[in-house]
Short mmCIF file of C-alpha atoms in Angstrom, two decimals:
data_model
loop_
_atom_site.label_atom_id
_atom_site.label_comp_id
_atom_site.label_asym_id
_atom_site.label_seq_id
_atom_site.Cartn_x
_atom_site.Cartn_y
_atom_site.Cartn_z
CA GLU A 359 1.61 5.04 -12.74
CA MET A 360 -0.49 5.45 -9.17
CA THR A 361 -0.52 8.67 -7.84
CA PHE A 362 -1.65 8.77 -4.19
CA VAL A 363 -1.87 10.92 -1.04
CA VAL A 364 -0.14 9.44 1.93
CA ASP A 365 -1.48 11.88 4.37
CA THR A 366 -5.05 13.12 3.46
CA THR A 367 -5.35 15.38 6.61
CA ARG A 368 -2.54 17.65 5.16
CA THR A 369 -3.78 20.43 2.99
CA PRO A 370 -2.75 21.04 0.16
CA TYR A 371 -2.32 17.33 -0.67
CA ILE A 372 1.10 16.09 -1.08
CA PRO A 373 0.93 13.65 -3.83
CA GLU A 374 3.26 10.54 -4.40
CA LYS A 375 3.79 8.68 -7.51
CA GLU A 376 4.77 5.09 -8.09
CA THR A 377 4.98 2.91 -11.22
CA MET A 378 3.05 -0.24 -10.66
CA ILE A 379 2.63 -3.27 -12.78
CA LEU A 380 -0.73 -5.11 -13.16
CA GLN A 381 0.01 -8.88 -14.37
CA ILE A 382 -3.21 -10.50 -15.83
CA GLY A 383 -3.32 -14.25 -16.11
CA LYS A 384 -6.03 -16.64 -17.14
CA SER A 385 -7.95 -16.71 -13.78
CA THR A 386 -5.74 -14.44 -11.62
CA SER A 387 -4.28 -10.93 -11.47
CA LEU A 388 -1.49 -9.30 -9.51
CA PHE A 389 -1.02 -5.61 -8.86
CA PHE A 390 2.22 -4.38 -7.49
CA SER A 391 5.04 -1.87 -7.22
CA TYR A 392 7.64 -1.87 -9.97
CA PRO A 393 10.43 -0.28 -7.81
CA SER A 394 9.87 -2.49 -4.82
CA PHE A 395 9.84 -5.67 -7.21
CA ARG A 396 13.19 -4.31 -8.90
CA SER A 397 14.91 -3.72 -5.34
CA ASP A 398 13.68 -7.18 -3.97
CA SER A 399 15.28 -8.76 -7.29
CA ILE A 400 18.35 -7.08 -6.57
CA LEU A 401 18.50 -8.15 -3.00
CA ASN A 402 17.61 -11.80 -3.65
CA ASP A 403 20.35 -11.92 -6.29
CA ASP A 404 22.72 -10.63 -3.72
CA PHE A 405 21.65 -13.24 -0.97
CA ALA A 406 21.84 -15.84 -3.69
CA LYS A 407 25.56 -14.75 -4.20
CA ASN A 408 26.22 -14.75 -0.65
CA ALA A 409 27.17 -11.01 -1.07
CA SER A 410 28.42 -8.81 1.97
CA GLN A 411 26.29 -6.32 3.70
CA ALA A 412 28.37 -3.76 2.10
CA THR A 413 27.76 -4.98 -1.34
CA ILE A 414 24.21 -5.24 -0.53
CA ASN A 415 23.94 -1.64 0.97
CA GLU A 416 25.93 -0.42 -2.14
CA HIS A 417 23.58 -2.28 -4.72
CA LEU A 418 20.41 -0.87 -2.88
CA SER A 419 21.94 2.71 -2.48
CA HIS A 420 21.40 3.18 -6.29
CA VAL A 421 17.85 2.00 -6.59
CA ASP A 422 14.78 3.44 -6.17
CA CYS A 423 13.06 0.92 -3.77
CA GLY A 424 9.61 2.63 -3.99
CA ARG A 425 6.99 3.50 -1.12
CA ILE A 426 4.64 0.69 -2.00
CA TYR A 427 5.49 -2.68 -0.44
CA TRP A 428 1.89 -4.41 -0.61
CA SER A 429 0.87 -6.52 -3.58
CA LEU A 430 -2.84 -7.34 -4.39
CA TYR A 431 -3.99 -10.62 -5.94
CA LYS A 432 -7.32 -11.00 -7.63
CA ASN A 433 -8.98 -14.62 -7.41
CA TYR A 434 -5.84 -16.10 -5.58
CA PRO A 435 -5.76 -18.21 -3.69
CA LYS A 436 -9.12 -19.14 -4.88
CA LYS A 437 -11.51 -17.62 -7.43
CA GLY A 438 -13.51 -14.94 -5.66
CA THR A 439 -10.94 -13.35 -3.53
CA PHE A 440 -8.66 -10.49 -3.19
CA THR A 441 -5.56 -11.22 -1.24
CA LEU A 442 -3.34 -8.38 0.00
CA LEU A 443 0.46 -9.23 0.98
CA ASP A 444 2.15 -6.76 2.81
CA ALA A 445 5.13 -6.23 5.39
CA ILE A 446 5.83 -4.30 8.46
CA GLY A 447 9.38 -4.35 9.22
CA MET A 448 10.56 -8.17 8.77
CA ASP A 449 6.99 -9.24 9.55
CA ARG A 450 4.85 -10.55 6.62
CA TYR A 451 1.02 -10.49 6.46
CA SER A 452 -1.60 -11.85 4.30
CA CYS A 453 -5.25 -10.53 4.18
CA THR A 454 -7.83 -12.36 2.26
CA GLU A 455 -11.31 -11.00 1.61
CA SER A 456 -14.30 -11.63 -0.68
CA LEU A 457 -14.12 -10.02 -4.09
CA LYS A 458 -16.90 -7.65 -4.13
CA LEU A 459 -17.18 -5.94 -7.44
CA PRO A 460 -17.94 -2.27 -7.76
CA GLU A 461 -21.42 -1.73 -9.14
CA TRP A 462 -20.63 0.30 -12.15
CA LYS A 463 -22.87 2.89 -14.11
CA ILE A 464 -21.49 3.35 -17.68
CA ILE A 465 -21.73 6.94 -18.79
CA ALA A 466 -23.36 7.00 -22.20
CA ASP A 467 -21.70 8.89 -24.94
CA SER A 468 -18.31 9.21 -23.35
CA THR A 469 -15.23 8.54 -25.13
CA LYS A 470 -11.48 9.18 -24.60
CA THR A 471 -8.46 7.76 -26.32
CA ILE A 472 -5.84 6.25 -23.89
CA LEU A 473 -2.70 4.51 -25.39
CA GLY A 474 -4.54 4.37 -28.82
CA TYR A 475 -7.72 2.71 -27.47
CA SER A 476 -11.04 4.07 -27.51
CA CYS A 477 -12.31 4.13 -23.96
CA HIS A 478 -15.67 4.78 -22.24
CA LEU A 479 -16.57 6.33 -18.76
CA ALA A 480 -18.07 4.45 -15.90
CA THR A 481 -18.74 5.38 -12.23
CA ALA A 482 -19.11 3.64 -9.11
CA ILE A 483 -19.33 4.19 -5.42
CA TYR A 484 -16.86 1.53 -4.18
CA LYS A 485 -14.91 1.14 -0.76
CA GLY A 486 -16.10 4.36 0.41
CA ARG A 487 -15.04 6.69 -2.52
CA LYS A 488 -16.69 7.78 -5.80
CA TRP A 489 -14.42 6.40 -8.61
CA SER A 490 -14.50 7.21 -12.03
CA ALA A 491 -12.88 4.46 -14.77
CA TRP A 492 -12.10 4.93 -18.41
CA TYR A 493 -12.20 1.22 -19.82
CA ALA A 494 -11.27 -0.21 -23.31
CA GLU A 495 -13.72 -2.71 -24.73
CA ASP A 496 -11.19 -3.55 -27.50
CA ILE A 497 -9.34 -5.16 -24.75
CA PRO A 498 -11.79 -7.92 -23.55
CA LEU A 499 -10.34 -8.42 -19.90
CA SER A 500 -12.40 -7.30 -16.81
CA GLU A 501 -9.47 -6.16 -15.06
CA GLY A 502 -7.93 -2.89 -13.66
CA PRO A 503 -5.73 -1.66 -11.14
CA TRP A 504 -6.11 -2.26 -7.55
CA LYS A 505 -9.48 -3.68 -6.61
CA LEU A 506 -10.91 -2.10 -9.69
CA CYS A 507 -12.53 -4.54 -11.91
CA GLY A 508 -15.87 -5.85 -13.49
CA LEU A 509 -16.00 -3.74 -16.64
CA PRO A 510 -16.53 -5.05 -19.96
CA GLY A 511 -12.91 -4.21 -20.90
CA LEU A 512 -9.59 -3.32 -19.27
CA ILE A 513 -9.53 -0.29 -17.03
CA LEU A 514 -6.67 2.08 -18.42
CA SER A 515 -7.39 5.16 -16.13
CA ALA A 516 -9.26 5.60 -12.89
CA TYR A 517 -9.37 8.11 -10.11
CA ASP A 518 -11.54 8.82 -7.01
CA ALA A 519 -13.55 12.14 -6.72
CA GLN A 520 -11.12 13.65 -4.54
CA HIS A 521 -8.03 12.82 -6.67
CA GLN A 522 -6.32 11.31 -3.79
CA TYR A 523 -5.89 7.95 -5.94
CA ILE A 524 -5.22 8.20 -9.49
CA PHE A 525 -4.24 5.25 -12.01
CA ALA A 526 -3.13 5.92 -15.46
CA ALA A 527 -1.76 3.16 -17.73
CA ASN A 528 1.31 4.22 -19.47
CA GLY A 529 2.25 1.13 -21.35
CA MET A 530 1.24 -2.38 -22.17
CA GLU A 531 3.06 -5.58 -23.37
CA GLN A 532 1.99 -9.15 -23.73
#
């Protein structure tokens, strides 16, 4: 689950929630919105069947399309990059930047159980925010949500100091 604040100038903050998916491959990972993926899949299926506009509208009226339309790749199209794919209206955009890892400081003697895994805490200043991340060494993947990565285990929970962004794993499958 990703909890986020759309407008940080409004107080109190009005948080939004979106179910996100983190797919991890051998060399690449992808972080994206489940509701957007689901609605895109329904739309693509309707297009493939040459469905009428009325049918498409009917199908989409019963689906949560989500608020997040971007997706983020790590190490794609090449190793050492982040690639953000986004859309504004009917236009599609791609932005690729060098993969700069957070400089994590592991907090000694910190433990917390998340999804049955013993996790340890690390903090970093990254992209202008102070981040805290709980990672599971028992899952030896140096991955996490959004651009957060670089720890000796999978990040299962992370949040910034103002709690404007909160990532919380709520399930895993292989």
